[in-house]
Short mmCIF file of C-alpha atoms and ligand atoms in Angstrom, two decimals:
data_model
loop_
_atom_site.label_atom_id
_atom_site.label_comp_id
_atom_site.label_asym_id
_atom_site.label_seq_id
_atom_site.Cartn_x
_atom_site.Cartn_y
_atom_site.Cartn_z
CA UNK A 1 123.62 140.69 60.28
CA UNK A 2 126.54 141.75 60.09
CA UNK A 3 125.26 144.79 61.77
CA UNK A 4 128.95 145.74 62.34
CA UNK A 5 129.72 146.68 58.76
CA UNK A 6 126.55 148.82 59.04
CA UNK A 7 127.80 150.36 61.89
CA UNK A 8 131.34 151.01 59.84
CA UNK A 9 129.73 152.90 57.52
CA UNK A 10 127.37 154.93 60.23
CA UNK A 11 130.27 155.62 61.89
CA UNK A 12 131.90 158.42 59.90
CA UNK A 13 128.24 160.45 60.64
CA UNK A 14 127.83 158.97 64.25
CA UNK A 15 131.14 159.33 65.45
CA UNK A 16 130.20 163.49 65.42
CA UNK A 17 127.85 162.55 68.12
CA UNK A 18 129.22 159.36 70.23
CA UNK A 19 133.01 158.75 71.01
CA UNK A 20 132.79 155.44 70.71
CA UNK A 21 130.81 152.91 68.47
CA UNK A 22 128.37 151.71 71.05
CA UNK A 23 124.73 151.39 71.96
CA UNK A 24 122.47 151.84 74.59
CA UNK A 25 120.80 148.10 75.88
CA UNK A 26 117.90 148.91 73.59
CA UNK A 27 118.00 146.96 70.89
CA UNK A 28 119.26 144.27 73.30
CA UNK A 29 120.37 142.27 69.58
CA UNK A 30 122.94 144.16 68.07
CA UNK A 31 125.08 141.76 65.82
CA UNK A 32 121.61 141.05 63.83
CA UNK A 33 119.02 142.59 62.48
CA UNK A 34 116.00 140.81 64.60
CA UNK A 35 112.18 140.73 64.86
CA UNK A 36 109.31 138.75 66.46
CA UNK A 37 110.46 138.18 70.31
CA UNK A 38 109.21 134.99 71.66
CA UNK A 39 110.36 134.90 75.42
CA UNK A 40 110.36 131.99 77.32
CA UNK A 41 111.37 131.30 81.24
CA UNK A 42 112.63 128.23 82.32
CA UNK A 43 114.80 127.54 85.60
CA UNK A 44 116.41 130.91 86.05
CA UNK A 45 117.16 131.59 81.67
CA UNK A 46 115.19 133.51 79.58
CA UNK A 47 115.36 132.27 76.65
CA UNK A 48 114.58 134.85 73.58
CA UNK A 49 113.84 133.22 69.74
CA UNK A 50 113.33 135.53 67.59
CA UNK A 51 112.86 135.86 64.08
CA UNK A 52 116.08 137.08 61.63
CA UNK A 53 115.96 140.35 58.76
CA UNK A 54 118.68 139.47 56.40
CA UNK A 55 121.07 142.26 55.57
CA UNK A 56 120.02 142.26 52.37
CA UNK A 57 116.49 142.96 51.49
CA UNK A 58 114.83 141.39 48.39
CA UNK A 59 111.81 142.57 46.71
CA UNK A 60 111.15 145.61 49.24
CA UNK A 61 109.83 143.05 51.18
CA UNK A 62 110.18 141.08 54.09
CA UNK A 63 113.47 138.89 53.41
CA UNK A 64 113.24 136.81 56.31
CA UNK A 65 115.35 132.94 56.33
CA UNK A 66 116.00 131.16 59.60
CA UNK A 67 115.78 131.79 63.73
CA UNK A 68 117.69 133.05 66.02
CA UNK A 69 117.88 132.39 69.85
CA UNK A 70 119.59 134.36 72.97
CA UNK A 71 119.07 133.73 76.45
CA UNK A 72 120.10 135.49 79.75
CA UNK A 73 120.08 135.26 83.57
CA UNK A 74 119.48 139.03 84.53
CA UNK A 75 117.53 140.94 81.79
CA UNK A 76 120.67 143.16 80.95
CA UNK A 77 123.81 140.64 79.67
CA UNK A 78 122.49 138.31 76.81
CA UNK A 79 124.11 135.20 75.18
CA UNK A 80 123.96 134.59 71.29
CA UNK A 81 123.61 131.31 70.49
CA UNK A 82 123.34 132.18 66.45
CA UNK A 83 120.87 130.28 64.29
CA UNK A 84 118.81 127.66 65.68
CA UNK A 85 116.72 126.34 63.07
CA UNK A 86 116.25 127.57 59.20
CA UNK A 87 113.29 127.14 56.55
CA UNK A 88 115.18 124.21 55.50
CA UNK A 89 114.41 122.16 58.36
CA UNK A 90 110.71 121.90 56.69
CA UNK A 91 110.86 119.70 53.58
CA UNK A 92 107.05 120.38 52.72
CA UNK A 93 108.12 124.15 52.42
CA UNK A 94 110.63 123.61 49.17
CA UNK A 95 107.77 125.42 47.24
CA UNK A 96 108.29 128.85 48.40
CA UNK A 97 107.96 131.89 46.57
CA UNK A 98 110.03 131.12 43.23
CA UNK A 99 109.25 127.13 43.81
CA UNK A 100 112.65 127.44 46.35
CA UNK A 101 113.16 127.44 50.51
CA UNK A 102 114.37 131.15 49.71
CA UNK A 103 112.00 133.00 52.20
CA UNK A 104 109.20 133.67 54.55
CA UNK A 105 110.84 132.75 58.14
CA UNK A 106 108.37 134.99 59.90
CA UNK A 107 107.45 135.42 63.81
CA UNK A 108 108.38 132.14 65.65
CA UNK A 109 106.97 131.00 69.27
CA UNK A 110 108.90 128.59 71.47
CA UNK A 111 107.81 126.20 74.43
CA UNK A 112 109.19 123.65 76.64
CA UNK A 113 107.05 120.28 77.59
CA UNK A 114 108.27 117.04 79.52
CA UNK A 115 112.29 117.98 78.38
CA UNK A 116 111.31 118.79 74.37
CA UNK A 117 111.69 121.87 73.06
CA UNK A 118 108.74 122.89 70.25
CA UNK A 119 109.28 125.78 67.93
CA UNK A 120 106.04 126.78 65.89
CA UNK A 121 107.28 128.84 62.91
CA UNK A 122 104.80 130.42 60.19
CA UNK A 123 106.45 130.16 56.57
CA UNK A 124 104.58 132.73 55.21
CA UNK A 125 101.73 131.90 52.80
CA UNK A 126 102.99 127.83 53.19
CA UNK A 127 101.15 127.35 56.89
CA UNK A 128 102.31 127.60 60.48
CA UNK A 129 105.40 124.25 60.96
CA UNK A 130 106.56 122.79 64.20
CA UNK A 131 109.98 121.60 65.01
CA UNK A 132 111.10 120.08 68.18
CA UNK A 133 114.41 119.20 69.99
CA UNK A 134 116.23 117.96 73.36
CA UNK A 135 117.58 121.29 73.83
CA UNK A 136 116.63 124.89 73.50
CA UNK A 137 119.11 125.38 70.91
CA UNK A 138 118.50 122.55 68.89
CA UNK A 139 119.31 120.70 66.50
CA UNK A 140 115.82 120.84 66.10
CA UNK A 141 113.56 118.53 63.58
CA UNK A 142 110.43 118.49 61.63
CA UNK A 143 108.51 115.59 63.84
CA UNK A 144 105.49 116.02 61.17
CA UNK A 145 106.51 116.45 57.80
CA UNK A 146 103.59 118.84 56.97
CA UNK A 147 102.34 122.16 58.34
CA UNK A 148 100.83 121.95 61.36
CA UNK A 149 98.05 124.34 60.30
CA UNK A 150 98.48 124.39 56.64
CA UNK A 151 97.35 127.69 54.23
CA UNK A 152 98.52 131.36 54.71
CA UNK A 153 98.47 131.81 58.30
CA UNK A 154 101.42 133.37 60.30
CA UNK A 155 102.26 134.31 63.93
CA UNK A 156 101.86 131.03 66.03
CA UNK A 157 101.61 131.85 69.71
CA UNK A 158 101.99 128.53 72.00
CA UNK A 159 100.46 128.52 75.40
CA UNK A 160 100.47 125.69 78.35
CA UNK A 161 97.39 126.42 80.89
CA UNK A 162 97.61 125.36 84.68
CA UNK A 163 95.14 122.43 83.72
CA UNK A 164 97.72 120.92 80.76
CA UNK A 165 96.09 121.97 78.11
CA UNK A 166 97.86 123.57 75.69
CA UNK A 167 96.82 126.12 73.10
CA UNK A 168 97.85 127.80 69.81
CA UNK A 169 97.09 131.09 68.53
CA UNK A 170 97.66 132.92 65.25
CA UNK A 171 96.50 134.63 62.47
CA UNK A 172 96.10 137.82 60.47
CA UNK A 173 93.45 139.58 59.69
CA UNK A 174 91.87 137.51 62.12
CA UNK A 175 92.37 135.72 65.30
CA UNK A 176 92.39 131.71 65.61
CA UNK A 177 92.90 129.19 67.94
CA UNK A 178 93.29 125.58 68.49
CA UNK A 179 93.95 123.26 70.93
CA UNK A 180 96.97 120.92 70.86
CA UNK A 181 97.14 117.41 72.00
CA UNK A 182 99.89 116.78 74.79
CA UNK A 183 102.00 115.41 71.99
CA UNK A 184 102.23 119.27 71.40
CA UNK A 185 102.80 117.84 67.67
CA UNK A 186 99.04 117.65 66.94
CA UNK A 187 95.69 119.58 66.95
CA UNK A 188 92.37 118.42 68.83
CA UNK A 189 90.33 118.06 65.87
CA UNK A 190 87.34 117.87 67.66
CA UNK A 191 86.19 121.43 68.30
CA UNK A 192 86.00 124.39 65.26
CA UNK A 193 86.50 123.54 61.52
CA UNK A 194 88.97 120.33 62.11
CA UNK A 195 90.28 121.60 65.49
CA UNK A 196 90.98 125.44 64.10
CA UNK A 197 88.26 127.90 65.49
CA UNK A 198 88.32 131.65 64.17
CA UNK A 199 87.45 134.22 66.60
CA UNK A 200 84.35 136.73 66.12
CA UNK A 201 86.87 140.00 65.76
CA UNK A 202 84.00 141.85 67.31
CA UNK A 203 84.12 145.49 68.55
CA UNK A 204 84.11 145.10 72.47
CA UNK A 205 86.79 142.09 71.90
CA UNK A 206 89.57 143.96 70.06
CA UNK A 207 87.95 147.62 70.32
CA UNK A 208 87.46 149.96 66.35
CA UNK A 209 89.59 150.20 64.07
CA UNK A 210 90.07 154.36 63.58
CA UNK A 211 90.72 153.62 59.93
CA UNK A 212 88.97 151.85 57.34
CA UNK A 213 89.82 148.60 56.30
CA UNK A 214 88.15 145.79 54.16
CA UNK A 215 89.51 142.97 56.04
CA UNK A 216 89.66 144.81 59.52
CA UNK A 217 86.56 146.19 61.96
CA UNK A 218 88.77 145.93 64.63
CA UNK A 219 92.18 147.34 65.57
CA UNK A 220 93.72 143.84 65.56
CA UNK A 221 96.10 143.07 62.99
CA UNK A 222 98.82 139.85 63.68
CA UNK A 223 101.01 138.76 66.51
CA UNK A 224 98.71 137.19 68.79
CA UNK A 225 100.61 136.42 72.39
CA UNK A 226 98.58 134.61 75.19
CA UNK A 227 100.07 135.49 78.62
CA UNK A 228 98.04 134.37 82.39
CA UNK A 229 98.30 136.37 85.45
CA UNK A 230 96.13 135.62 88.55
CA UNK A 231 93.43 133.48 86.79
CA UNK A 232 92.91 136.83 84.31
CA UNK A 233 94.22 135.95 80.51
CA UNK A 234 95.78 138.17 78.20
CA UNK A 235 95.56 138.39 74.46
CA UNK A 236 98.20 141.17 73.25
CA UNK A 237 98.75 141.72 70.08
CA UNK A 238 99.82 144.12 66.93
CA UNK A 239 96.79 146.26 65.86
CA UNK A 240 96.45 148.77 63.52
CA UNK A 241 96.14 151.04 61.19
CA UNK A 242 100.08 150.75 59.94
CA UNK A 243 102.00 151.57 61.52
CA UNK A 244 101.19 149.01 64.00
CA UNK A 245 100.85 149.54 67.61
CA UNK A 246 100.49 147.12 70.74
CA UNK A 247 97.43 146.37 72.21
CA UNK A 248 95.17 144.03 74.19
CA UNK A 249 92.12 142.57 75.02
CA UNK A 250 91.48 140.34 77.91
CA UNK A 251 89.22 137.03 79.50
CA UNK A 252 88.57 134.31 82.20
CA UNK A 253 88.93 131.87 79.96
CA UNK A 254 91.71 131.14 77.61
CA UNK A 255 89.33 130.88 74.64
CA UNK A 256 87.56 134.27 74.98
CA UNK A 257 84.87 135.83 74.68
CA UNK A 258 87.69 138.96 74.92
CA UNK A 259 87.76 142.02 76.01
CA UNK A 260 89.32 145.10 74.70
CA UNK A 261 91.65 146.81 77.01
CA UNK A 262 94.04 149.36 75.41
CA UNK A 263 96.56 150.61 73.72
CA UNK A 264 99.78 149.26 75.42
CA UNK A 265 102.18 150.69 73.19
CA UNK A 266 102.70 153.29 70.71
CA UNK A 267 104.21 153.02 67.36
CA UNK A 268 107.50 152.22 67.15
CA UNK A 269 110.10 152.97 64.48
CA UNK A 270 109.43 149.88 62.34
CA UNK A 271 106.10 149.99 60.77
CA UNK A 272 105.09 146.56 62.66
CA UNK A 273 105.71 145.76 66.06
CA UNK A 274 105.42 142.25 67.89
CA UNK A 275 104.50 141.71 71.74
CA UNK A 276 106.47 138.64 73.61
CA UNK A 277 105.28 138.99 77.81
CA UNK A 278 106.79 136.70 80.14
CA UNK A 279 107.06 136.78 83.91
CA UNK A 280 111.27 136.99 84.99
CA UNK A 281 112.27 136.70 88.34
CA UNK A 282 109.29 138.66 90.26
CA UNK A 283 109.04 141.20 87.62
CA UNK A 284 107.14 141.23 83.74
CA UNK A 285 108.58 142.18 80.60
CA UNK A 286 107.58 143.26 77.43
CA UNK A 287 109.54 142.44 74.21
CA UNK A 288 108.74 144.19 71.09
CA UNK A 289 110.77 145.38 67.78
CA UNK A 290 111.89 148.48 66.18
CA UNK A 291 114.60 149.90 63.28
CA UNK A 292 116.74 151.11 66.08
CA UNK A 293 119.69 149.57 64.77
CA UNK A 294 121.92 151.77 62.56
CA UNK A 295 120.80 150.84 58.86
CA UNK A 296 117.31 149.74 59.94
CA UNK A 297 114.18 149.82 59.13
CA UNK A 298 110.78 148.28 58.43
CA UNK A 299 112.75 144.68 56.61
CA UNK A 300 115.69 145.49 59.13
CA UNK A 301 113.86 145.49 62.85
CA UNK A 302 115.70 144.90 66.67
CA UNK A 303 114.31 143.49 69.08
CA UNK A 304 113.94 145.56 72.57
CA UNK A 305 112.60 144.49 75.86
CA UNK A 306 111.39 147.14 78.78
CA UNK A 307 109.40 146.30 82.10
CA UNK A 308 105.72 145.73 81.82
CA UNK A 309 103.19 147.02 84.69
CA UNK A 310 100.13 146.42 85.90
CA UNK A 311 97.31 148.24 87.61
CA UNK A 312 95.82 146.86 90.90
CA UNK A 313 92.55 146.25 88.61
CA UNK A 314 94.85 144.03 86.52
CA UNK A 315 94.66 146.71 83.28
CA UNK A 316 97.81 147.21 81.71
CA UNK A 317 100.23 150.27 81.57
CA UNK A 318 101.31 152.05 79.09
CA UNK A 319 104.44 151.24 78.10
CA UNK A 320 107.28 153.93 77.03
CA UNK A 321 109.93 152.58 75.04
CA UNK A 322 113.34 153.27 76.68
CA UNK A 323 116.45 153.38 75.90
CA UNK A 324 118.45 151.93 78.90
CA UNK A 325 115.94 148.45 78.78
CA UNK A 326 115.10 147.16 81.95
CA UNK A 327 117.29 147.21 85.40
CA UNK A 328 119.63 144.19 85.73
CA UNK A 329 118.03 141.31 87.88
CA UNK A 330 120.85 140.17 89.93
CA UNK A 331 124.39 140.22 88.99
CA UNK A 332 127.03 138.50 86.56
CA UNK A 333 129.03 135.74 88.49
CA UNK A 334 132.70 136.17 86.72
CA UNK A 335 133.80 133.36 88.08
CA UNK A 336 132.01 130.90 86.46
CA UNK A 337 132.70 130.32 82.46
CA UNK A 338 131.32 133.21 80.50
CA UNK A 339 130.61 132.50 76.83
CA UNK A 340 132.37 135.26 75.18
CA UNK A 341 128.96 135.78 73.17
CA UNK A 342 127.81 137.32 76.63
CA UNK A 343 127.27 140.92 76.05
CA UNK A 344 125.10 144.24 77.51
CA UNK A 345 126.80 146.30 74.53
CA UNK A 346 129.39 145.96 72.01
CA UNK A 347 131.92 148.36 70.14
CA UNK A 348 132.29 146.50 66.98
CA UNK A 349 132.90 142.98 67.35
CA UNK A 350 130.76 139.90 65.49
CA UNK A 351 129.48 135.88 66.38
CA UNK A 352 130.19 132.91 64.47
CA UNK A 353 129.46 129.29 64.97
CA UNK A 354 132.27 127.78 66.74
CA UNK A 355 133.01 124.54 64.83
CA UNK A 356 135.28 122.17 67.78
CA UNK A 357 134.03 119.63 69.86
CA UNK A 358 131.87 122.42 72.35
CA UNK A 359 130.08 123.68 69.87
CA UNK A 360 128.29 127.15 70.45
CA UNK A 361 129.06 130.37 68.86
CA UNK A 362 132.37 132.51 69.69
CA UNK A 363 133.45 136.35 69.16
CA UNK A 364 135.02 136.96 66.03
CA UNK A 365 136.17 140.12 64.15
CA UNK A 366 138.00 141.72 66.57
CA UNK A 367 139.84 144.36 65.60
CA UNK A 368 142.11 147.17 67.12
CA UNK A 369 140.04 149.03 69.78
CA UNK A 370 136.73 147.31 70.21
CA UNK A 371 135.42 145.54 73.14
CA UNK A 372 132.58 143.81 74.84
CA UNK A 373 131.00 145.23 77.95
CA UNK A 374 129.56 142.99 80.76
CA UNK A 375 126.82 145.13 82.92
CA UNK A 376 126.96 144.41 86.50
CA UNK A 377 130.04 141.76 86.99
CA UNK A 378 130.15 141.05 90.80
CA UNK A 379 133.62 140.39 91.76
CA UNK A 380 132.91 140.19 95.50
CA UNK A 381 135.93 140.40 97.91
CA UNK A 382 138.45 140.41 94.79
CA UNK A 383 139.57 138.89 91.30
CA UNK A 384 143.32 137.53 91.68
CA UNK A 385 143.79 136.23 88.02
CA UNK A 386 141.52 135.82 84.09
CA UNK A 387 141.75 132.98 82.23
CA UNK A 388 140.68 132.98 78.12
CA UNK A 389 140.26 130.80 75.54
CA UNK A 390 141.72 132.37 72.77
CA UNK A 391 143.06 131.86 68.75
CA UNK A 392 144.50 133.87 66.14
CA UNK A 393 145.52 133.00 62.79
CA UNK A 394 147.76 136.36 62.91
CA UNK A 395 149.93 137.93 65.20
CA UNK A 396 147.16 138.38 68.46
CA UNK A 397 147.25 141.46 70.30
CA UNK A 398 146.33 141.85 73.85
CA UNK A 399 142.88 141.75 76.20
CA UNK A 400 142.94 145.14 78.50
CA UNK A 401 140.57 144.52 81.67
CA UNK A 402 139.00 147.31 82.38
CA UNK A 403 136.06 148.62 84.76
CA UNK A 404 133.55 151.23 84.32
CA UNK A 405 134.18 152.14 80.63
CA UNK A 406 136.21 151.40 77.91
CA UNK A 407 138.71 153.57 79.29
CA UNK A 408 138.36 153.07 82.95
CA UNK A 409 141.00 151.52 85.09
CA UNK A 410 143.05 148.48 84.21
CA UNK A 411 142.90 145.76 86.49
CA UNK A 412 144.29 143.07 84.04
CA UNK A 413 145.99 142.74 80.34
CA UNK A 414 145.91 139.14 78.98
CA UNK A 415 148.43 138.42 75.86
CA UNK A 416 146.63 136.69 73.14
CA UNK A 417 149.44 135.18 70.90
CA UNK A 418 149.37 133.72 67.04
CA UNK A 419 147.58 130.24 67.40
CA UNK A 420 148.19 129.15 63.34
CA UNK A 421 144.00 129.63 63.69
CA UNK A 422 141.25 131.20 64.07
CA UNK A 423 139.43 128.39 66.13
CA UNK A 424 143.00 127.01 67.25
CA UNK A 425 142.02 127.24 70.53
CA UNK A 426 144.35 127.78 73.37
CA UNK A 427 143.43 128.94 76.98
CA UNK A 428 145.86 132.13 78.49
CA UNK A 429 145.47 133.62 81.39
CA UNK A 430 147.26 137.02 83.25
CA UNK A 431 147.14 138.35 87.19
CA UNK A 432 144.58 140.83 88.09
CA UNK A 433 144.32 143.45 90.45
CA UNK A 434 141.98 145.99 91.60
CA UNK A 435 138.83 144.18 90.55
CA UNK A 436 136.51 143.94 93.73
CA UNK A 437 132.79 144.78 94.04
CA UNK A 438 129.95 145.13 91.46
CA UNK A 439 131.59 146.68 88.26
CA UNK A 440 130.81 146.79 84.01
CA UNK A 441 133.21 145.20 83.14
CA UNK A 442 135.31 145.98 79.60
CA UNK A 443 137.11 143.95 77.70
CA UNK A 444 139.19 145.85 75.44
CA UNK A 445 141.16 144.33 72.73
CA UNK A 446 144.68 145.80 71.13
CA UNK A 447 147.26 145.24 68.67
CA UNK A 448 149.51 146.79 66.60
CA UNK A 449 147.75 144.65 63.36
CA UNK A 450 144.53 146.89 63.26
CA UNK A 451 141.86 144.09 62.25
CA UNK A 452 141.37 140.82 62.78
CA UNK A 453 143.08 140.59 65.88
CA UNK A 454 141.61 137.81 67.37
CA UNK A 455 138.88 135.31 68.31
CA UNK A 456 137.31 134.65 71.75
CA UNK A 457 135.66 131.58 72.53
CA UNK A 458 134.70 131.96 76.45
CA UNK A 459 136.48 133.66 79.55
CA UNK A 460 136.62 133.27 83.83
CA UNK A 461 138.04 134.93 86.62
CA UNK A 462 139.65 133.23 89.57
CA UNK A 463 138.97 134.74 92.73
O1 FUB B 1 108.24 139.50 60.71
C1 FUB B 1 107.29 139.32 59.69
C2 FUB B 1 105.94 139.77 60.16
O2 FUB B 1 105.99 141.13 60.56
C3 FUB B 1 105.43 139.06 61.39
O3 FUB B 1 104.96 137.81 61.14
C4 FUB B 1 104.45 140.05 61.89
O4 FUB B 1 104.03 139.81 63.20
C5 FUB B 1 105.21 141.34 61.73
O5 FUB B 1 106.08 141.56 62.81
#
């Protein structure tokens, strides 16, 4: 997005209620509009791909373009690391809607495998692609060529079993599945029609539909998302009537027969709603979507995340929305090197792609009073000094350190001069004092030039 200049223009009516421009941790994206969370754990990072609403909506209709991925170490501070991959990394999709790569970037599911990185993405009414890379933010490539399961199906769901075998899941108005080969590139073609096998959408798998619908029995509707917990598999998924809700069914084996369990969540704000379950550090977590964002809406949807629960029968909670998201898991080390993309909450800054040797994204439109806050920043026995790396292609301003709001004490003020550039990098630091313990962190940026102060690349502390 540029959620930001959405924001500008809420602000006049917000400002009445909130001093400051600044959200609660639900929607945990706030610099995009976002939809479709696809979490996945690996060594200590969650890494979140989601799917991207453009600002601006064409044909009242789902205007949806490219991927987006964050990731995080404790479920509270997240790390935007932009675009990752874009309908024009699949050549067979040039005929689009309008004969053109213009749309139809829907709800994306990513997995790891043997140090690749596969991203299934369903260009909607084109088939369901695959893309895979070294590294979870790419550059990522079409390894095929082709769809990967070709015809208007959407909402891949990608899931490795203890035994290696690896399954995909998708569909709407029904459920399918396939198995992949290890190549994770390639379907097992010998079970179903070619390797794809529709479910039976019965009743006591994916329990009535209250409403009546041609193409529907059952309350499932899209987002399939297959998730294993002690030997008992999952299927949630978006059912309906519109708006959607979250529900789902479970099995003993990965391939059904299901069994309906519930409803796990109620409507949201959007009229759709996406699961994405992973396990995190001892605890579960469910992502989902609504318009919580200011300026959004069933095109413009944020992704949220809150705990998941289980019964001791292995049924599933309820779960209620909230807006504080889920406690932090551990805390922020400051004095290793924080992207400045590293946020819990923002008051008005943006991301861009950082274009020198490192790569990566940095914080950009930075104007006279906003800031980033860090939740939970451990500074232990006591931070003696804060290094930046910093540019300005106008006259800088100044970095306040501050803890516990955006107006709580000052521990540190770093001088951010002109750099003839806004990704003329140079690193400044300042002495700090007062910074001990576990704090939120602020960092509050000033200058006499009002807007465009500055940009931010990354930051440290020294103890
Ligand atoms: O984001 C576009 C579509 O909306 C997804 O594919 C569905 O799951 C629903 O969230």
């Amino acid at each position: 997005m540029e959620a930001k200049k959405v924001l500008v223009a809420a602000s006049a009516v917000w400002s009445v209620v909130f001093a400051v421009n600044c959200y609660a941790d639900n929607p945990i994206i706030q610099n995009f509009y976002s939809a479709d969370p696809a979490p996945f754990v690996k060594d200590g990072v969650c890494y979140l791909y989601t799917s991207h609403d453009e600002d601006v909506t064409e044909r009242n209709f789902f205007t949806m373009k490219n991927w987006l991925l964050y990731t995080s170490t404790d479920m509270a501070n997240w790390t935007d690391h932009g675009i990752v991959a874009t309908l024009y990394d699949f050549e067979w999709a040039k005929n689009g809607w309008g004969g053109g790569y213009e749309n139809g970037g829907w709800a994306p599911q990513a997995i790891e495998r043997n140090g690749k990185w596969y991203l299934y993405c369903p260009l909607q009414g084109r088939g369901i692609g695959v893309l895979v890379a070294d590294n979870p933010a790419g550059p990522f490539h079409d390894p095929i060529g082709k769809p990967l399961v070709a015809g208007d199906h959407i909402d891949p769901s990608v899931f490795i079993d203890d035994d290696g075998q690896a399954y995909l899941y998708w569909g709407n108005p029904k459920c399918w599945y396939a198995k992949l080969n290890e190549d994770m590139i390639s379907i097992d073609t010998t079970i179903g029609d070619k390797g794809l096998v529709v479910l039976d959408m019965s009743i006591e798998e994916f329990g009535k539909r209250t409403v009546e619908d041609e193409k529907r029995a059952t309350t499932y509707e899209e987002g399939p998302w297959l998730y294993k917990r002690n030997n008992l598999y999952y299927l949630f998924f978006a059912g309906g009537p519109i708006s959607e809700h979250l529900g789902y069914s479970t099995s003993k084996s990965p391939v059904g027969p299901w069994k309906y369990g519930n409803v796990i969540m109620k409507p949201q704000s959007a009229f759709t709603i996406h699961p994405g379950v992973v396990d995190f550090k001892g605890k579960t977590y469910l992502f989902y979507h609504n318009a919580g964002l200011p300026g959004g809406g069933g095109f413009k949807r944020s992704v949220c995340v809150d705990e998941l629960v289980f019964n001791a029968d292995g049924s599933v909670k309820e779960v209620v929305p909230t807006k504080e998201g889920p406690k932090q898991v551990g805390f922020l080390n400051p004095y290793e090197t924080v992207q400045a993309e590293t946020m819990f909450n923002n008051g008005g800054v943006e991301t861009e792609i950082c274009y020198d040797e490192n790569g990566g994204m940095n914080v950009c439109d930075i104007d006279n009073g906003d800031f980033i806050q860090l939740k939970g920043v451990d500074f232990g026995a006591g931070a003696s000094s804060f290094e930046a790396r910093v540019a300005s292609y106008k006259s800088g301003g100044k970095i306040e350190l501050r803890l516990g709001s955006k107006d709580g004490k000052l521990v540190g003020t770093c001088v951010v001069p002109h750099t003839q550039g806004w990704q003329k990098w140079k690193t400044v630091s300042c002495t700090v004092e007062g910074a001990t313990g576990v704090n939120d962190l602020f960092l509050v940026f000033v200058g006499d030039n009002g807007i465009d102060l500055m940009t931010l690349n990354w930051w440290k502390f020294k103890k």
